[in-house]
């Protein structure tokens, strides 16, 4: 199956550096296939890592799996989520690679497999993030239908039903001719995967399998060639299951039947235990560049003091907002927005004491991006890293000696454009851009009118807060909130937008205070 798995924090994409390290560690002359589940943070981080690895001379291909069948198309720019059907794609690709096929052929088999499988999940309880109180969004006697693997709410909440009713509903959703998510019709051969979400006993999974097999045979006229049952793609301690149905032909069955010593694959190979893990030294990259060493200046000039105050205020505000952001995100996402922003803010506060060249604003912005990239991960981490890199490039290109307020506005505009380009979001998509775009508009308007730059910054901060609050009335078009019903979103602002408005406003007020006392 897989040669390597690269992990981020809980429910968070791994960062680019970790992914590149994984690619370097296992990639031989045949190349490397990345199998990525369809979440924005995973696509961005793995995509950027793939490009980095290619630039170092590695052969890399990427296949994105979106097997979710719970939601009707379209789903904004996010698309269908990657769920437990990805396990079957892993098995097909791993067996193809073990046969010695070229990278392009392995990628083609994985892509074909991903187009043959559909999945839907059901949960009886909400998972608990480490160190946090379990969400109470799912009341007694209720179940969620059509949920992802990151603790986000399902497509619908319903009363508990007998298992045969639930299984019948799930199979109809997966095999629906209206959505046409999987090319399965009466008479097709299929593979069935019953996956536990973390707290479902094997006995209950077997009961579900016992209902699903005759359902596929009698209700849908399908030949069930293989059944796999186990907790293969879990969601911490969630009580629930997902069902995956994959169209099968002899080629796919041969790949699924190929021997593997992956410890949790339901069919063992030769009855042997998997070998113990052996530490492998990490190979160096093909090209090693010497990084320049930056450090905090011994003496700060006036601009350095102002920049320090702004950064400290912005990061401290995010530290203080952690619980509020997590609470909002638990209702419209996966509950970790505050924790993710907290990690970035703490790293910024620590790194600023040692490494930020505060007398050089452009390089300082670049270093903020490096701090974020190291610890944040997920969609927020990669987007803020892109934000900082774009702002840095604009500041370096436009300013020679003195950076003016207009330079800062142009850098903000470039950063917003880069986030929109690579993340796919625009104004009104219910993202952090709904705070930053109004802020940019107000900032440029006030500067053009000749306002004092500090006053213009504060006014633009109020526009950022108003923009973030307005996300309550938007239908999500990006990120995990696209999977949440509109009536749930209507009472909760977008956590990412609220975080952006908070740090922006804190920075503006800190600069105002610093300048008034100077």
PDB file of N, CA and C in Angstrom, residues 50-126:
ATOM      1  N   UNK A  50       4.740  19.360  -4.095  1.00  0.00           N
ATOM      2  CA  UNK A  50       5.043  18.660  -5.346  1.00  0.00           C
ATOM      3  C   UNK A  50       5.875  19.537  -6.268  1.00  0.00           C
ATOM      4  N   UNK A  51       5.512  20.817  -6.356  1.00  0.00           N
ATOM      5  CA  UNK A  51       6.273  21.725  -7.209  1.00  0.00           C
ATOM      6  C   UNK A  51       7.694  21.916  -6.687  1.00  0.00           C
ATOM      7  N   UNK A  52       7.814  21.993  -5.343  1.00  0.00           N
ATOM      8  CA  UNK A  52       9.145  22.117  -4.740  1.00  0.00           C
ATOM      9  C   UNK A  52       9.988  20.886  -5.065  1.00  0.00           C
ATOM     10  N   UNK A  53       9.385  19.694  -4.925  1.00  0.00           N
ATOM     11  CA  UNK A  53      10.123  18.462  -5.187  1.00  0.00           C
ATOM     12  C   UNK A  53      10.518  18.354  -6.658  1.00  0.00           C
ATOM     13  N   UNK A  54       9.624  18.764  -7.548  1.00  0.00           N
ATOM     14  CA  UNK A  54       9.943  18.743  -8.978  1.00  0.00           C
ATOM     15  C   UNK A  54      11.126  19.647  -9.279  1.00  0.00           C
ATOM     16  N   UNK A  55      11.152  20.811  -8.596  1.00  0.00           N
ATOM     17  CA  UNK A  55      12.253  21.746  -8.841  1.00  0.00           C
ATOM     18  C   UNK A  55      13.585  21.170  -8.362  1.00  0.00           C
ATOM     19  N   UNK A  56      13.535  20.168  -7.452  1.00  0.00           N
ATOM     20  CA  UNK A  56      14.748  19.511  -6.969  1.00  0.00           C
ATOM     21  C   UNK A  56      15.102  18.289  -7.816  1.00  0.00           C
ATOM     22  N   UNK A  57      14.287  18.015  -8.833  1.00  0.00           N
ATOM     23  CA  UNK A  57      14.621  16.919  -9.733  1.00  0.00           C
ATOM     24  C   UNK A  57      13.848  15.639  -9.528  1.00  0.00           C
ATOM     25  N   UNK A  58      12.903  15.607  -8.598  1.00  0.00           N
ATOM     26  CA  UNK A  58      12.107  14.404  -8.377  1.00  0.00           C
ATOM     27  C   UNK A  58      10.958  14.332  -9.381  1.00  0.00           C
ATOM     28  N   UNK A  59      10.576  13.096  -9.739  1.00  0.00           N
ATOM     29  CA  UNK A  59       9.384  12.878 -10.555  1.00  0.00           C
ATOM     30  C   UNK A  59       8.201  12.684  -9.611  1.00  0.00           C
ATOM     31  N   UNK A  60       7.225  13.583  -9.717  1.00  0.00           N
ATOM     32  CA  UNK A  60       6.094  13.558  -8.785  1.00  0.00           C
ATOM     33  C   UNK A  60       4.787  13.726  -9.553  1.00  0.00           C
ATOM     34  N   UNK A  61       3.809  12.892  -9.236  1.00  0.00           N
ATOM     35  CA  UNK A  61       2.442  13.045  -9.734  1.00  0.00           C
ATOM     36  C   UNK A  61       1.505  13.105  -8.533  1.00  0.00           C
ATOM     37  N   UNK A  62       0.316  13.699  -8.721  1.00  0.00           N
ATOM     38  CA  UNK A  62      -0.642  13.814  -7.619  1.00  0.00           C
ATOM     39  C   UNK A  62      -2.037  13.436  -8.114  1.00  0.00           C
ATOM     40  N   UNK A  63      -2.731  12.610  -7.336  1.00  0.00           N
ATOM     41  CA  UNK A  63      -4.119  12.249  -7.615  1.00  0.00           C
ATOM     42  C   UNK A  63      -4.959  12.705  -6.431  1.00  0.00           C
ATOM     43  N   UNK A  64      -6.015  13.461  -6.707  1.00  0.00           N
ATOM     44  CA  UNK A  64      -6.904  13.976  -5.662  1.00  0.00           C
ATOM     45  C   UNK A  64      -8.165  13.130  -5.639  1.00  0.00           C
ATOM     46  N   UNK A  65      -8.540  12.640  -4.455  1.00  0.00           N
ATOM     47  CA  UNK A  65      -9.710  11.776  -4.313  1.00  0.00           C
ATOM     48  C   UNK A  65     -10.833  12.558  -3.640  1.00  0.00           C
ATOM     49  N   UNK A  66     -11.981  12.623  -4.316  1.00  0.00           N
ATOM     50  CA  UNK A  66     -13.190  13.226  -3.757  1.00  0.00           C
ATOM     51  C   UNK A  66     -14.344  12.252  -3.930  1.00  0.00           C
ATOM     52  N   UNK A  67     -14.553  11.370  -2.950  1.00  0.00           N
ATOM     53  CA  UNK A  67     -15.536  10.291  -3.107  1.00  0.00           C
ATOM     54  C   UNK A  67     -16.828  10.525  -2.349  1.00  0.00           C
ATOM     55  N   UNK A  68     -16.997  11.711  -1.761  1.00  0.00           N
ATOM     56  CA  UNK A  68     -18.183  12.019  -0.972  1.00  0.00           C
ATOM     57  C   UNK A  68     -19.432  12.048  -1.858  1.00  0.00           C
ATOM     58  N   UNK A  69     -20.475  11.356  -1.441  1.00  0.00           N
ATOM     59  CA  UNK A  69     -21.730  11.314  -2.209  1.00  0.00           C
ATOM     60  C   UNK A  69     -22.905  11.900  -1.430  1.00  0.00           C
ATOM     61  N   UNK A  70     -22.629  12.602  -0.329  1.00  0.00           N
ATOM     62  CA  UNK A  70     -23.706  13.050   0.548  1.00  0.00           C
ATOM     63  C   UNK A  70     -24.346  14.351   0.112  1.00  0.00           C
ATOM     64  N   UNK A  71     -23.654  15.116  -0.709  1.00  0.00           N
ATOM     65  CA  UNK A  71     -24.123  16.461  -1.026  1.00  0.00           C
ATOM     66  C   UNK A  71     -24.342  16.615  -2.522  1.00  0.00           C
ATOM     67  N   UNK A  72     -25.414  17.317  -2.899  1.00  0.00           N
ATOM     68  CA  UNK A  72     -25.655  17.499  -4.328  1.00  0.00           C
ATOM     69  C   UNK A  72     -24.656  18.468  -4.932  1.00  0.00           C
ATOM     70  N   UNK A  73     -24.241  18.252  -6.185  1.00  0.00           N
ATOM     71  CA  UNK A  73     -23.330  19.202  -6.832  1.00  0.00           C
ATOM     72  C   UNK A  73     -24.108  20.456  -7.193  1.00  0.00           C
ATOM     73  N   UNK A  74     -23.430  21.614  -7.358  1.00  0.00           N
ATOM     74  CA  UNK A  74     -22.003  21.829  -7.091  1.00  0.00           C
ATOM     75  C   UNK A  74     -21.790  22.273  -5.656  1.00  0.00           C
ATOM     76  N   UNK A  75     -20.542  22.245  -5.188  1.00  0.00           N
ATOM     77  CA  UNK A  75     -20.214  22.683  -3.832  1.00  0.00           C
ATOM     78  C   UNK A  75     -19.176  23.792  -3.885  1.00  0.00           C
ATOM     79  N   UNK A  76     -19.473  24.891  -4.600  1.00  0.00           N
ATOM     80  CA  UNK A  76     -18.516  25.989  -4.689  1.00  0.00           C
ATOM     81  C   UNK A  76     -17.210  25.507  -5.297  1.00  0.00           C
ATOM     82  N   UNK A  77     -16.108  26.050  -4.831  1.00  0.00           N
ATOM     83  CA  UNK A  77     -14.802  25.630  -5.354  1.00  0.00           C
ATOM     84  C   UNK A  77     -14.250  24.439  -4.591  1.00  0.00           C
ATOM     85  N   UNK A  78     -14.917  24.067  -3.480  1.00  0.00           N
ATOM     86  CA  UNK A  78     -14.361  23.012  -2.644  1.00  0.00           C
ATOM     87  C   UNK A  78     -14.564  21.636  -3.252  1.00  0.00           C
ATOM     88  N   UNK A  79     -15.753  21.391  -3.814  1.00  0.00           N
ATOM     89  CA  UNK A  79     -16.008  20.096  -4.421  1.00  0.00           C
ATOM     90  C   UNK A  79     -16.283  19.017  -3.396  1.00  0.00           C
ATOM     91  N   UNK A  80     -16.209  17.761  -3.826  1.00  0.00           N
ATOM     92  CA  UNK A  80     -16.529  16.620  -2.980  1.00  0.00           C
ATOM     93  C   UNK A  80     -15.358  16.283  -2.052  1.00  0.00           C
ATOM     94  N   UNK A  81     -15.688  15.968  -0.820  1.00  0.00           N
ATOM     95  CA  UNK A  81     -14.650  15.648   0.163  1.00  0.00           C
ATOM     96  C   UNK A  81     -14.018  14.285  -0.113  1.00  0.00           C
ATOM     97  N   UNK A  82     -12.793  14.120   0.345  1.00  0.00           N
ATOM     98  CA  UNK A  82     -12.137  12.820   0.312  1.00  0.00           C
ATOM     99  C   UNK A  82     -12.470  12.049   1.574  1.00  0.00           C
ATOM    100  N   UNK A  83     -13.025  10.846   1.421  1.00  0.00           N
ATOM    101  CA  UNK A  83     -13.447  10.031   2.559  1.00  0.00           C
ATOM    102  C   UNK A  83     -12.798   8.646   2.479  1.00  0.00           C
ATOM    103  N   UNK A  84     -13.434   7.647   3.091  1.00  0.00           N
ATOM    104  CA  UNK A  84     -12.794   6.339   3.259  1.00  0.00           C
ATOM    105  C   UNK A  84     -12.562   5.596   1.952  1.00  0.00           C
ATOM    106  N   UNK A  85     -13.242   5.974   0.882  1.00  0.00           N
ATOM    107  CA  UNK A  85     -12.964   5.353  -0.409  1.00  0.00           C
ATOM    108  C   UNK A  85     -11.524   5.538  -0.836  1.00  0.00           C
ATOM    109  N   UNK A  86     -10.855   6.547  -0.262  1.00  0.00           N
ATOM    110  CA  UNK A  86      -9.444   6.783  -0.562  1.00  0.00           C
ATOM    111  C   UNK A  86      -8.593   5.567  -0.204  1.00  0.00           C
ATOM    112  N   UNK A  87      -9.008   4.805   0.812  1.00  0.00           N
ATOM    113  CA  UNK A  87      -8.271   3.596   1.205  1.00  0.00           C
ATOM    114  C   UNK A  87      -8.173   2.619   0.034  1.00  0.00           C
ATOM    115  N   UNK A  88      -9.268   2.462  -0.714  1.00  0.00           N
ATOM    116  CA  UNK A  88      -9.266   1.548  -1.853  1.00  0.00           C
ATOM    117  C   UNK A  88      -8.346   2.060  -2.958  1.00  0.00           C
ATOM    118  N   UNK A  89      -8.291   3.393  -3.106  1.00  0.00           N
ATOM    119  CA  UNK A  89      -7.381   3.988  -4.084  1.00  0.00           C
ATOM    120  C   UNK A  89      -5.930   3.710  -3.678  1.00  0.00           C
ATOM    121  N   UNK A  90      -5.642   3.825  -2.375  1.00  0.00           N
ATOM    122  CA  UNK A  90      -4.304   3.491  -1.878  1.00  0.00           C
ATOM    123  C   UNK A  90      -3.922   2.069  -2.277  1.00  0.00           C
ATOM    124  N   UNK A  91      -4.856   1.146  -2.079  1.00  0.00           N
ATOM    125  CA  UNK A  91      -4.555  -0.267  -2.331  1.00  0.00           C
ATOM    126  C   UNK A  91      -4.300  -0.523  -3.814  1.00  0.00           C
ATOM    127  N   UNK A  92      -5.124   0.056  -4.662  1.00  0.00           N
ATOM    128  CA  UNK A  92      -4.947  -0.115  -6.110  1.00  0.00           C
ATOM    129  C   UNK A  92      -3.611   0.459  -6.553  1.00  0.00           C
ATOM    130  N   UNK A  93      -3.320   1.689  -6.112  1.00  0.00           N
ATOM    131  CA  UNK A  93      -2.071   2.344  -6.525  1.00  0.00           C
ATOM    132  C   UNK A  93      -0.849   1.605  -5.987  1.00  0.00           C
ATOM    133  N   UNK A  94      -0.924   1.159  -4.724  1.00  0.00           N
ATOM    134  CA  UNK A  94       0.208   0.455  -4.144  1.00  0.00           C
ATOM    135  C   UNK A  94       0.520  -0.843  -4.870  1.00  0.00           C
ATOM    136  N   UNK A  95      -0.541  -1.580  -5.230  1.00  0.00           N
ATOM    137  CA  UNK A  95      -0.332  -2.833  -5.951  1.00  0.00           C
ATOM    138  C   UNK A  95       0.225  -2.573  -7.348  1.00  0.00           C
ATOM    139  N   UNK A  96      -0.258  -1.511  -8.002  1.00  0.00           N
ATOM    140  CA  UNK A  96       0.254  -1.168  -9.331  1.00  0.00           C
ATOM    141  C   UNK A  96       1.731  -0.796  -9.258  1.00  0.00           C
ATOM    142  N   UNK A  97       2.111  -0.037  -8.230  1.00  0.00           N
ATOM    143  CA  UNK A  97       3.515   0.356  -8.071  1.00  0.00           C
ATOM    144  C   UNK A  97       4.391  -0.862  -7.785  1.00  0.00           C
ATOM    145  N   UNK A  98       3.857  -1.791  -6.967  1.00  0.00           N
ATOM    146  CA  UNK A  98       4.627  -2.981  -6.626  1.00  0.00           C
ATOM    147  C   UNK A  98       4.896  -3.863  -7.852  1.00  0.00           C
ATOM    148  N   UNK A  99       4.045  -3.721  -8.884  1.00  0.00           N
ATOM    149  CA  UNK A  99       4.258  -4.473 -10.126  1.00  0.00           C
ATOM    150  C   UNK A  99       5.335  -3.839 -10.998  1.00  0.00           C
ATOM    151  N   UNK A 100       5.834  -2.661 -10.588  1.00  0.00           N
ATOM    152  CA  UNK A 100       6.894  -2.010 -11.344  1.00  0.00           C
ATOM    153  C   UNK A 100       6.421  -1.151 -12.492  1.00  0.00           C
ATOM    154  N   UNK A 101       5.132  -0.749 -12.473  1.00  0.00           N
ATOM    155  CA  UNK A 101       4.624   0.094 -13.559  1.00  0.00           C
ATOM    156  C   UNK A 101       5.256   1.481 -13.507  1.00  0.00           C
ATOM    157  N   UNK A 102       5.360   2.163 -14.647  1.00  0.00           N
ATOM    158  CA  UNK A 102       5.848   3.552 -14.662  1.00  0.00           C
ATOM    159  C   UNK A 102       4.919   4.457 -13.854  1.00  0.00           C
ATOM    160  N   UNK A 103       5.466   5.578 -13.383  1.00  0.00           N
ATOM    161  CA  UNK A 103       4.703   6.512 -12.550  1.00  0.00           C
ATOM    162  C   UNK A 103       3.407   6.951 -13.226  1.00  0.00           C
ATOM    163  N   UNK A 104       3.464   7.261 -14.506  1.00  0.00           N
ATOM    164  CA  UNK A 104       2.267   7.730 -15.208  1.00  0.00           C
ATOM    165  C   UNK A 104       1.167   6.675 -15.189  1.00  0.00           C
ATOM    166  N   UNK A 105       1.540   5.399 -15.327  1.00  0.00           N
ATOM    167  CA  UNK A 105       0.551   4.323 -15.314  1.00  0.00           C
ATOM    168  C   UNK A 105      -0.031   4.119 -13.922  1.00  0.00           C
ATOM    169  N   UNK A 106       0.810   4.213 -12.901  1.00  0.00           N
ATOM    170  CA  UNK A 106       0.316   4.088 -11.525  1.00  0.00           C
ATOM    171  C   UNK A 106      -0.670   5.217 -11.222  1.00  0.00           C
ATOM    172  N   UNK A 107      -0.315   6.440 -11.634  1.00  0.00           N
ATOM    173  CA  UNK A 107      -1.208   7.585 -11.416  1.00  0.00           C
ATOM    174  C   UNK A 107      -2.521   7.393 -12.163  1.00  0.00           C
ATOM    175  N   UNK A 108      -2.457   6.859 -13.367  1.00  0.00           N
ATOM    176  CA  UNK A 108      -3.677   6.641 -14.159  1.00  0.00           C
ATOM    177  C   UNK A 108      -4.583   5.612 -13.493  1.00  0.00           C
ATOM    178  N   UNK A 109      -3.997   4.537 -12.955  1.00  0.00           N
ATOM    179  CA  UNK A 109      -4.811   3.535 -12.263  1.00  0.00           C
ATOM    180  C   UNK A 109      -5.448   4.118 -10.999  1.00  0.00           C
ATOM    181  N   UNK A 110      -4.678   4.925 -10.265  1.00  0.00           N
ATOM    182  CA  UNK A 110      -5.219   5.550  -9.054  1.00  0.00           C
ATOM    183  C   UNK A 110      -6.355   6.499  -9.396  1.00  0.00           C
ATOM    184  N   UNK A 111      -6.185   7.288 -10.455  1.00  0.00           N
ATOM    185  CA  UNK A 111      -7.231   8.240 -10.861  1.00  0.00           C
ATOM    186  C   UNK A 111      -8.483   7.491 -11.296  1.00  0.00           C
ATOM    187  N   UNK A 112      -8.310   6.420 -12.064  1.00  0.00           N
ATOM    188  CA  UNK A 112      -9.467   5.632 -12.497  1.00  0.00           C
ATOM    189  C   UNK A 112     -10.185   5.034 -11.290  1.00  0.00           C
ATOM    190  N   UNK A 113      -9.427   4.511 -10.338  1.00  0.00           N
ATOM    191  CA  UNK A 113     -10.034   3.949  -9.130  1.00  0.00           C
ATOM    192  C   UNK A 113     -10.824   5.002  -8.363  1.00  0.00           C
ATOM    193  N   UNK A 114     -10.260   6.229  -8.291  1.00  0.00           N
ATOM    194  CA  UNK A 114     -10.942   7.297  -7.549  1.00  0.00           C
ATOM    195  C   UNK A 114     -12.263   7.677  -8.193  1.00  0.00           C
ATOM    196  N   UNK A 115     -12.382   7.478  -9.495  1.00  0.00           N
ATOM    197  CA  UNK A 115     -13.617   7.813 -10.203  1.00  0.00           C
ATOM    198  C   UNK A 115     -14.662   6.705 -10.120  1.00  0.00           C
ATOM    199  N   UNK A 116     -14.279   5.555  -9.557  1.00  0.00           N
ATOM    200  CA  UNK A 116     -15.172   4.402  -9.477  1.00  0.00           C
ATOM    201  C   UNK A 116     -15.809   4.242  -8.100  1.00  0.00           C
ATOM    202  N   UNK A 117     -15.412   5.059  -7.120  1.00  0.00           N
ATOM    203  CA  UNK A 117     -15.834   4.820  -5.744  1.00  0.00           C
ATOM    204  C   UNK A 117     -16.638   5.991  -5.189  1.00  0.00           C
ATOM    205  N   UNK A 118     -17.641   5.667  -4.375  1.00  0.00           N
ATOM    206  CA  UNK A 118     -18.449   6.675  -3.695  1.00  0.00           C
ATOM    207  C   UNK A 118     -18.633   6.309  -2.239  1.00  0.00           C
ATOM    208  N   UNK A 119     -18.723   7.311  -1.363  1.00  0.00           N
ATOM    209  CA  UNK A 119     -18.767   7.088   0.086  1.00  0.00           C
ATOM    210  C   UNK A 119     -19.771   8.033   0.731  1.00  0.00           C
ATOM    211  N   UNK A 120     -20.400   7.551   1.811  1.00  0.00           N
ATOM    212  CA  UNK A 120     -21.223   8.433   2.657  1.00  0.00           C
ATOM    213  C   UNK A 120     -21.077   7.993   4.102  1.00  0.00           C
ATOM    214  N   UNK A 121     -21.024   8.964   5.019  1.00  0.00           N
ATOM    215  CA  UNK A 121     -20.829   8.676   6.432  1.00  0.00           C
ATOM    216  C   UNK A 121     -22.064   8.982   7.269  1.00  0.00           C
ATOM    217  N   UNK A 122     -22.157   8.287   8.408  1.00  0.00           N
ATOM    218  CA  UNK A 122     -23.238   8.477   9.377  1.00  0.00           C
ATOM    219  C   UNK A 122     -22.608   8.501  10.766  1.00  0.00           C
ATOM    220  N   UNK A 123     -23.057   9.421  11.632  1.00  0.00           N
ATOM    221  CA  UNK A 123     -22.478   9.502  12.984  1.00  0.00           C
ATOM    222  C   UNK A 123     -23.578   9.561  14.029  1.00  0.00           C
ATOM    223  N   UNK A 124     -23.317   8.897  15.153  1.00  0.00           N
ATOM    224  CA  UNK A 124     -24.228   8.923  16.293  1.00  0.00           C
ATOM    225  C   UNK A 124     -23.698   9.827  17.404  1.00  0.00           C
ATOM    226  N   UNK A 125     -22.436  10.264  17.273  1.00  0.00           N
ATOM    227  CA  UNK A 125     -21.858  11.173  18.259  1.00  0.00           C
ATOM    228  C   UNK A 125     -20.849  12.075  17.564  1.00  0.00           C
ATOM    229  N   UNK A 126     -20.499  13.175  18.238  1.00  0.00           N
ATOM    230  CA  UNK A 126     -19.510  14.117  17.716  1.00  0.00           C
ATOM    231  C   UNK A 126     -18.157  13.752  18.314  1.00  0.00           C
TER     232      UNK A 126
END
